[in-house]
């Protein structure tokens, strides 16, 4: 009898742990989020309470910059080519407005080449990096990172006898802090994108 109760208790503990872990891992913080308020302690409005507007990505550290760079490169190099113009519109947000005018044509040419080769969905898997190369201190600080990854194809490959992996590339990506229309920091934007 004791063995049966111990087994049931252990099973319930295990199930409870799995359910709680699953909930915490899938929750994006919305279940535990609270509004943040600020109280004025100086000036004419002493005691005034205002809701604080929190930022999406307010702090840039080497780790957050590297994570942003990796996410952007994977988004750009993992091409979904059912509609090339829609793909280009989707990735434009990663680039500085001025630099996008230069980069768009290169990315469009590569996308059209893949499309003409019967590739519709290309996945880019990072194998090395992002590795911090250096920073340039000008009006705005720019950081350069190195990334290497492999391409994998999905789509019309019946006529091919080879594997889904079809090559690798090395990239040097230079970014700087990006700001919203309000002037709040919102991560980084690409100012140079070099595919070797």
PDB file of C-alpha atoms in Angstrom, residues 70-187:
ATOM      1  CA  UNK A  70      22.068  36.754 -35.281  1.00  0.00           C
ATOM      2  CA  UNK A  71      18.273  37.053 -35.383  1.00  0.00           C
ATOM      3  CA  UNK A  72      18.439  39.612 -38.206  1.00  0.00           C
ATOM      4  CA  UNK A  73      20.918  37.575 -40.290  1.00  0.00           C
ATOM      5  CA  UNK A  74      18.826  34.417 -39.938  1.00  0.00           C
ATOM      6  CA  UNK A  75      15.718  36.392 -40.946  1.00  0.00           C
ATOM      7  CA  UNK A  76      17.464  37.858 -44.013  1.00  0.00           C
ATOM      8  CA  UNK A  77      19.294  34.734 -45.190  1.00  0.00           C
ATOM      9  CA  UNK A  78      16.368  32.355 -44.527  1.00  0.00           C
ATOM     10  CA  UNK A  79      14.532  33.425 -47.648  1.00  0.00           C
ATOM     11  CA  UNK A  80      10.843  32.744 -48.203  1.00  0.00           C
ATOM     12  CA  UNK A  81      10.555  33.320 -51.940  1.00  0.00           C
ATOM     13  CA  UNK A  82       6.940  32.707 -52.904  1.00  0.00           C
ATOM     14  CA  UNK A  83       6.796  36.493 -53.343  1.00  0.00           C
ATOM     15  CA  UNK A  84      10.190  38.208 -53.604  1.00  0.00           C
ATOM     16  CA  UNK A  85       8.808  41.737 -53.154  1.00  0.00           C
ATOM     17  CA  UNK A  86       6.963  40.717 -49.975  1.00  0.00           C
ATOM     18  CA  UNK A  87      10.179  39.093 -48.693  1.00  0.00           C
ATOM     19  CA  UNK A  88      12.135  42.306 -49.347  1.00  0.00           C
ATOM     20  CA  UNK A  89       9.485  44.405 -47.589  1.00  0.00           C
ATOM     21  CA  UNK A  90       9.602  42.081 -44.569  1.00  0.00           C
ATOM     22  CA  UNK A  91      13.376  42.378 -44.094  1.00  0.00           C
ATOM     23  CA  UNK A  92      13.649  46.108 -44.819  1.00  0.00           C
ATOM     24  CA  UNK A  93      13.019  46.896 -41.131  1.00  0.00           C
ATOM     25  CA  UNK A  94      16.439  45.446 -40.238  1.00  0.00           C
ATOM     26  CA  UNK A  95      18.341  48.044 -42.276  1.00  0.00           C
ATOM     27  CA  UNK A  96      19.198  51.713 -41.944  1.00  0.00           C
ATOM     28  CA  UNK A  97      17.066  53.597 -44.501  1.00  0.00           C
ATOM     29  CA  UNK A  98      20.044  54.935 -46.463  1.00  0.00           C
ATOM     30  CA  UNK A  99      21.920  51.628 -46.528  1.00  0.00           C
ATOM     31  CA  UNK A 100      18.796  49.685 -47.572  1.00  0.00           C
ATOM     32  CA  UNK A 101      18.877  51.456 -50.938  1.00  0.00           C
ATOM     33  CA  UNK A 102      22.249  49.781 -51.649  1.00  0.00           C
ATOM     34  CA  UNK A 103      21.623  46.414 -49.990  1.00  0.00           C
ATOM     35  CA  UNK A 104      18.180  45.827 -51.516  1.00  0.00           C
ATOM     36  CA  UNK A 105      19.503  45.240 -55.044  1.00  0.00           C
ATOM     37  CA  UNK A 106      22.107  42.686 -53.924  1.00  0.00           C
ATOM     38  CA  UNK A 107      19.625  40.742 -51.807  1.00  0.00           C
ATOM     39  CA  UNK A 108      17.023  40.899 -54.593  1.00  0.00           C
ATOM     40  CA  UNK A 109      19.539  39.500 -57.127  1.00  0.00           C
ATOM     41  CA  UNK A 110      20.405  36.583 -54.836  1.00  0.00           C
ATOM     42  CA  UNK A 111      16.702  35.919 -54.184  1.00  0.00           C
ATOM     43  CA  UNK A 112      15.916  35.911 -57.917  1.00  0.00           C
ATOM     44  CA  UNK A 113      18.815  33.524 -58.566  1.00  0.00           C
ATOM     45  CA  UNK A 114      17.520  31.093 -55.924  1.00  0.00           C
ATOM     46  CA  UNK A 115      13.970  31.437 -57.261  1.00  0.00           C
ATOM     47  CA  UNK A 116      15.106  30.637 -60.823  1.00  0.00           C
ATOM     48  CA  UNK A 117      16.866  27.554 -59.391  1.00  0.00           C
ATOM     49  CA  UNK A 118      13.488  26.244 -58.132  1.00  0.00           C
ATOM     50  CA  UNK A 119      14.205  27.144 -54.515  1.00  0.00           C
ATOM     51  CA  UNK A 120      11.309  28.654 -52.613  1.00  0.00           C
ATOM     52  CA  UNK A 121      12.263  28.300 -48.944  1.00  0.00           C
ATOM     53  CA  UNK A 122      15.876  28.566 -47.831  1.00  0.00           C
ATOM     54  CA  UNK A 123      16.885  28.120 -44.215  1.00  0.00           C
ATOM     55  CA  UNK A 124      20.097  29.610 -42.817  1.00  0.00           C
ATOM     56  CA  UNK A 125      21.562  27.893 -39.776  1.00  0.00           C
ATOM     57  CA  UNK A 126      24.294  29.733 -37.863  1.00  0.00           C
ATOM     58  CA  UNK A 127      27.330  27.522 -37.237  1.00  0.00           C
ATOM     59  CA  UNK A 128      29.820  30.121 -35.948  1.00  0.00           C
ATOM     60  CA  UNK A 129      29.309  33.416 -34.210  1.00  0.00           C
ATOM     61  CA  UNK A 130      28.260  36.039 -33.946  1.00  0.00           C
ATOM     62  CA  UNK A 131      31.840  37.011 -33.114  1.00  0.00           C
ATOM     63  CA  UNK A 132      32.537  40.634 -32.236  1.00  0.00           C
ATOM     64  CA  UNK A 133      35.162  42.044 -34.622  1.00  0.00           C
ATOM     65  CA  UNK A 134      35.367  45.667 -33.504  1.00  0.00           C
ATOM     66  CA  UNK A 135      33.669  49.010 -33.087  1.00  0.00           C
ATOM     67  CA  UNK A 136      33.905  52.293 -34.928  1.00  0.00           C
ATOM     68  CA  UNK A 137      33.373  55.415 -32.858  1.00  0.00           C
ATOM     69  CA  UNK A 138      31.881  58.210 -34.951  1.00  0.00           C
ATOM     70  CA  UNK A 139      28.702  60.243 -34.429  1.00  0.00           C
ATOM     71  CA  UNK A 140      27.070  56.932 -33.552  1.00  0.00           C
ATOM     72  CA  UNK A 141      28.969  53.845 -32.418  1.00  0.00           C
ATOM     73  CA  UNK A 142      28.907  51.000 -34.957  1.00  0.00           C
ATOM     74  CA  UNK A 143      29.687  47.379 -34.079  1.00  0.00           C
ATOM     75  CA  UNK A 144      30.894  44.761 -36.572  1.00  0.00           C
ATOM     76  CA  UNK A 145      30.204  41.043 -36.140  1.00  0.00           C
ATOM     77  CA  UNK A 146      31.250  37.923 -38.049  1.00  0.00           C
ATOM     78  CA  UNK A 147      28.773  35.090 -38.648  1.00  0.00           C
ATOM     79  CA  UNK A 148      29.110  31.835 -40.555  1.00  0.00           C
ATOM     80  CA  UNK A 149      26.263  29.509 -41.426  1.00  0.00           C
ATOM     81  CA  UNK A 150      24.936  26.771 -43.688  1.00  0.00           C
ATOM     82  CA  UNK A 151      22.053  26.971 -46.143  1.00  0.00           C
ATOM     83  CA  UNK A 152      19.398  24.265 -46.373  1.00  0.00           C
ATOM     84  CA  UNK A 153      16.819  24.078 -49.117  1.00  0.00           C
ATOM     85  CA  UNK A 154      13.152  23.251 -48.957  1.00  0.00           C
ATOM     86  CA  UNK A 155      10.808  23.207 -51.921  1.00  0.00           C
ATOM     87  CA  UNK A 156      10.968  21.661 -55.377  1.00  0.00           C
ATOM     88  CA  UNK A 157      13.900  19.289 -54.999  1.00  0.00           C
ATOM     89  CA  UNK A 158      12.506  16.104 -56.596  1.00  0.00           C
ATOM     90  CA  UNK A 159      14.835  16.471 -59.569  1.00  0.00           C
ATOM     91  CA  UNK A 160      17.879  16.738 -57.314  1.00  0.00           C
ATOM     92  CA  UNK A 161      19.794  13.768 -56.010  1.00  0.00           C
ATOM     93  CA  UNK A 162      21.829  15.720 -53.464  1.00  0.00           C
ATOM     94  CA  UNK A 163      21.194  16.552 -49.841  1.00  0.00           C
ATOM     95  CA  UNK A 164      19.197  19.524 -48.653  1.00  0.00           C
ATOM     96  CA  UNK A 165      22.319  21.410 -47.541  1.00  0.00           C
ATOM     97  CA  UNK A 166      23.759  23.418 -50.407  1.00  0.00           C
ATOM     98  CA  UNK A 167      26.554  25.562 -49.077  1.00  0.00           C
ATOM     99  CA  UNK A 168      27.699  28.001 -46.486  1.00  0.00           C
ATOM    100  CA  UNK A 169      28.522  31.679 -46.276  1.00  0.00           C
ATOM    101  CA  UNK A 170      30.497  33.999 -44.093  1.00  0.00           C
ATOM    102  CA  UNK A 171      29.035  37.403 -43.325  1.00  0.00           C
ATOM    103  CA  UNK A 172      30.313  40.606 -41.793  1.00  0.00           C
ATOM    104  CA  UNK A 173      27.473  42.682 -40.384  1.00  0.00           C
ATOM    105  CA  UNK A 174      27.875  46.213 -39.043  1.00  0.00           C
ATOM    106  CA  UNK A 175      25.083  47.614 -36.878  1.00  0.00           C
ATOM    107  CA  UNK A 176      24.313  50.670 -34.796  1.00  0.00           C
ATOM    108  CA  UNK A 177      21.639  51.538 -32.276  1.00  0.00           C
ATOM    109  CA  UNK A 178      18.199  52.041 -33.826  1.00  0.00           C
ATOM    110  CA  UNK A 179      15.570  54.449 -32.522  1.00  0.00           C
ATOM    111  CA  UNK A 180      11.798  54.602 -32.856  1.00  0.00           C
ATOM    112  CA  UNK A 181       9.932  57.651 -34.119  1.00  0.00           C
ATOM    113  CA  UNK A 182       9.700  58.785 -30.462  1.00  0.00           C
ATOM    114  CA  UNK A 183      13.492  58.575 -30.149  1.00  0.00           C
ATOM    115  CA  UNK A 184      13.435  55.506 -27.904  1.00  0.00           C
ATOM    116  CA  UNK A 185      16.092  52.831 -28.494  1.00  0.00           C
ATOM    117  CA  UNK A 186      14.621  49.741 -30.199  1.00  0.00           C
ATOM    118  CA  UNK A 187      17.616  47.503 -30.762  1.00  0.00           C
TER     119      UNK A 187
END
